[in-house]
């Protein structure tokens, strides 16, 4: 393996580890706010790395797969948890790919994870949560069990808002700091400013 490819694989691996660890910490600290009807995963701020390096696209995807597999075991969601592994990871992949493709316009780039997660996660989350026996809007007693469209629309709004807050309130300053301190190097040695 040449030096550039080794660097790419190493970067992707480190990003996967950081994303998975941050996601699992969010699971422990935020619990239902990171995994339930409201999606507020602070670990999603790490998706800004896809603006800086193409290695973040596979890294974030693998990190999401790992985190969702571990969460599946911790939360005891069984086979239904595979929906999150497959489709949650697809949302992360698409969001990261958008970030890389739109990297010349960082504020627009960060919209990728917001849109991907807002559209995809609420499509399967009602099935997962109903399979576990509940879908109550957090902080209310409003139950949406059996009402897929209202569940999807609530998830679209809540996931979109949560992801936008994470990407722009936490992610954008993180991106600015990473650029300022030139933390991420392109595989092959070119510094991405």
Coordinates of C-alpha atoms in Angstrom, one line a residue:
X1 CA 0.0 0.0 0.0
X2 CA 1.5 3.4 -1.0
X3 CA 1.9 6.2 1.6
X4 CA -1.1 8.2 0.3
X5 CA -3.4 5.3 0.5
X6 CA -2.1 4.3 4.0
X7 CA -2.7 7.9 5.1
X8 CA -6.3 7.8 3.7
X9 CA -7.1 4.6 5.4
X10 CA -5.6 5.8 8.7
X11 CA -7.6 9.0 8.6
X12 CA -10.8 7.2 7.8
X13 CA -10.1 4.8 10.7
X14 CA -9.4 7.6 13.2
X15 CA -12.5 9.4 12.1
X16 CA -14.6 6.2 12.4
X17 CA -13.3 5.8 16.0
X18 CA -14.0 9.4 17.0
X19 CA -17.5 9.4 15.5
X20 CA -18.4 6.0 17.1
X21 CA -17.0 7.0 20.5
X22 CA -18.7 10.4 20.4
X23 CA -22.0 8.8 19.4
X24 CA -21.8 6.3 22.2
X25 CA -21.0 9.0 24.8
X26 CA -24.1 10.8 23.5
X27 CA -26.1 7.6 24.1
X28 CA -24.9 7.5 27.7
X29 CA -25.4 11.2 28.4
X30 CA -28.4 12.2 26.4
X31 CA -30.1 8.8 26.1
X32 CA -33.6 9.4 24.5
X33 CA -32.5 12.8 23.1
X34 CA -29.9 11.1 21.0
X35 CA -31.8 8.0 19.9
X36 CA -35.5 8.5 20.3
X37 CA -38.2 10.6 18.5
X38 CA -36.0 13.7 18.9
X39 CA -32.6 13.2 17.3
X40 CA -30.0 15.5 19.0
X41 CA -26.7 13.7 18.5
X42 CA -23.9 16.0 19.5
X43 CA -21.5 13.5 17.8
X44 CA -22.9 14.6 14.4
X45 CA -20.7 17.8 14.7
X46 CA -17.8 15.5 13.7
X47 CA -19.4 15.3 10.3
X48 CA -17.7 18.6 9.5
X49 CA -14.5 16.6 8.9
X50 CA -16.0 15.7 5.5
X51 CA -15.5 19.3 4.5
X52 CA -11.8 18.8 5.1
X53 CA -10.9 15.4 3.8
X54 CA -12.5 12.7 1.6
X55 CA -11.4 10.1 4.1
X56 CA -14.2 11.4 6.4
X57 CA -16.9 10.0 4.0
X58 CA -16.0 6.3 4.7
X59 CA -14.8 7.1 8.2
X60 CA -18.1 8.6 9.3
X61 CA -20.1 5.9 7.6
X62 CA -18.1 3.1 9.3
X63 CA -18.2 5.0 12.6
X64 CA -22.0 5.2 12.3
X65 CA -22.3 1.5 11.6
X66 CA -20.2 0.6 14.6
X67 CA -22.0 3.0 16.9
X68 CA -25.4 1.8 15.8
X69 CA -24.4 -1.9 16.1
X70 CA -23.2 -1.3 19.7
X71 CA -26.4 0.8 20.4
X72 CA -28.4 -2.1 19.1
X73 CA -26.9 -4.4 21.7
X74 CA -27.1 -1.8 24.5
X75 CA -30.7 -0.8 23.8
X76 CA -31.9 -4.3 23.1
X77 CA -33.7 -3.3 19.9
X78 CA -33.0 -6.7 18.2
X79 CA -33.6 -7.1 14.5
X80 CA -35.5 -3.8 14.3
X81 CA -32.3 -2.1 15.3
X82 CA -30.8 -3.2 12.0
X83 CA -33.0 -0.5 10.4
X84 CA -30.9 2.1 12.2
X85 CA -27.7 0.3 11.3
X86 CA -28.6 0.3 7.6
X87 CA -30.6 3.5 7.0
X88 CA -28.9 5.7 9.7
X89 CA -25.6 4.8 8.2
X90 CA -26.9 5.6 4.8
X91 CA -28.0 9.1 6.0
X92 CA -24.5 9.6 7.5
X93 CA -22.9 8.5 4.2
X94 CA -25.1 10.8 2.1
X95 CA -24.6 13.8 4.4
X96 CA -20.8 13.3 4.5
X97 CA -20.7 12.9 0.7
X98 CA -22.6 16.1 0.3
X99 CA -20.2 17.9 2.7
X100 CA -17.2 16.7 0.6
X101 CA -18.8 17.7 -2.7
X102 CA -19.8 21.1 -1.4
X103 CA -16.6 21.8 0.6
X104 CA -15.9 25.1 -1.2
X105 CA -19.1 26.4 0.4
X106 CA -18.9 25.2 4.1
X107 CA -22.2 26.7 5.3
X108 CA -24.0 25.0 2.4
X109 CA -21.9 21.8 2.9
X110 CA -23.2 21.5 6.5
X111 CA -26.7 21.4 5.2
X112 CA -26.1 17.9 3.7
X113 CA -26.3 16.0 7.1
X114 CA -29.3 18.1 8.1
X115 CA -31.3 17.1 5.0
X116 CA -30.1 13.5 4.8
X117 CA -30.9 12.8 8.5
X118 CA -34.2 14.8 8.5
X119 CA -35.5 12.9 5.5
X120 CA -34.2 9.4 6.2
X121 CA -34.2 8.8 9.9
X122 CA -37.9 9.7 10.5
X123 CA -38.8 7.2 7.7
X124 CA -37.7 4.2 9.7
X125 CA -37.7 5.5 13.3
X126 CA -41.5 5.1 13.7
X127 CA -41.2 1.4 12.8
X128 CA -38.4 0.9 15.2
X129 CA -40.1 2.7 18.1
X130 CA -43.4 1.1 17.5
X131 CA -41.7 -2.3 17.5
X132 CA -40.4 -1.4 20.9
X133 CA -44.0 -0.5 22.0
X134 CA -44.0 3.3 22.1
X135 CA -43.8 6.5 20.2
X136 CA -44.6 9.4 22.6
X137 CA -43.5 12.9 21.8
X138 CA -40.8 13.8 24.3
X139 CA -41.9 16.1 27.2
X140 CA -45.6 15.5 26.4
X141 CA -48.1 12.7 26.8
X142 CA -49.0 12.8 23.1
X143 CA -48.8 9.3 21.7
X144 CA -48.5 8.8 18.0
X145 CA -48.6 5.0 18.0
X146 CA -50.0 3.7 14.8
X147 CA -50.0 7.1 13.1
X148 CA -47.1 6.8 10.7
X149 CA -47.6 10.1 8.8
X150 CA -47.8 12.3 11.9
X151 CA -44.8 10.3 13.4
X152 CA -42.8 10.9 10.2
X153 CA -43.7 14.6 10.0
X154 CA -42.8 15.1 13.7
X155 CA -39.5 13.3 13.1
X156 CA -38.8 15.3 10.0
X157 CA -39.1 18.6 12.0
X158 CA -37.5 17.4 15.2
X159 CA -34.6 15.6 13.6
X160 CA -34.0 18.5 11.1
X161 CA -34.0 21.0 13.9
X162 CA -31.7 18.9 16.1
X163 CA -29.3 18.2 13.3
X164 CA -29.2 21.8 12.2
X165 CA -28.5 22.9 15.8
X166 CA -25.7 20.4 16.1
X167 CA -24.2 21.1 12.6
X168 CA -24.3 24.9 12.8
X169 CA -24.0 25.7 16.6
X170 CA -21.4 23.0 17.3
X171 CA -20.1 21.9 13.9
X172 CA -19.4 25.2 12.3
X173 CA -17.2 26.5 15.1
X174 CA -15.5 23.2 15.2
X175 CA -14.8 23.4 11.4
X176 CA -13.5 27.0 11.8
X177 CA -11.1 25.9 14.6
X178 CA -9.9 22.8 12.6
X179 CA -9.2 25.0 9.6
X180 CA -7.5 27.7 11.7
X181 CA -5.2 25.3 13.4
X182 CA -4.7 23.2 10.3
X183 CA -5.5 20.0 12.2
X184 CA -6.6 17.9 9.2
X185 CA -4.1 17.1 6.5
X186 CA -5.2 15.7 3.1
X187 CA -4.0 12.2 2.5
X188 CA -0.7 12.5 0.6
X189 CA 0.5 15.4 2.7
X190 CA -1.3 18.4 1.2
X191 CA -2.6 20.7 4.0
X192 CA -6.3 21.7 3.6
X193 CA -6.7 25.3 4.7

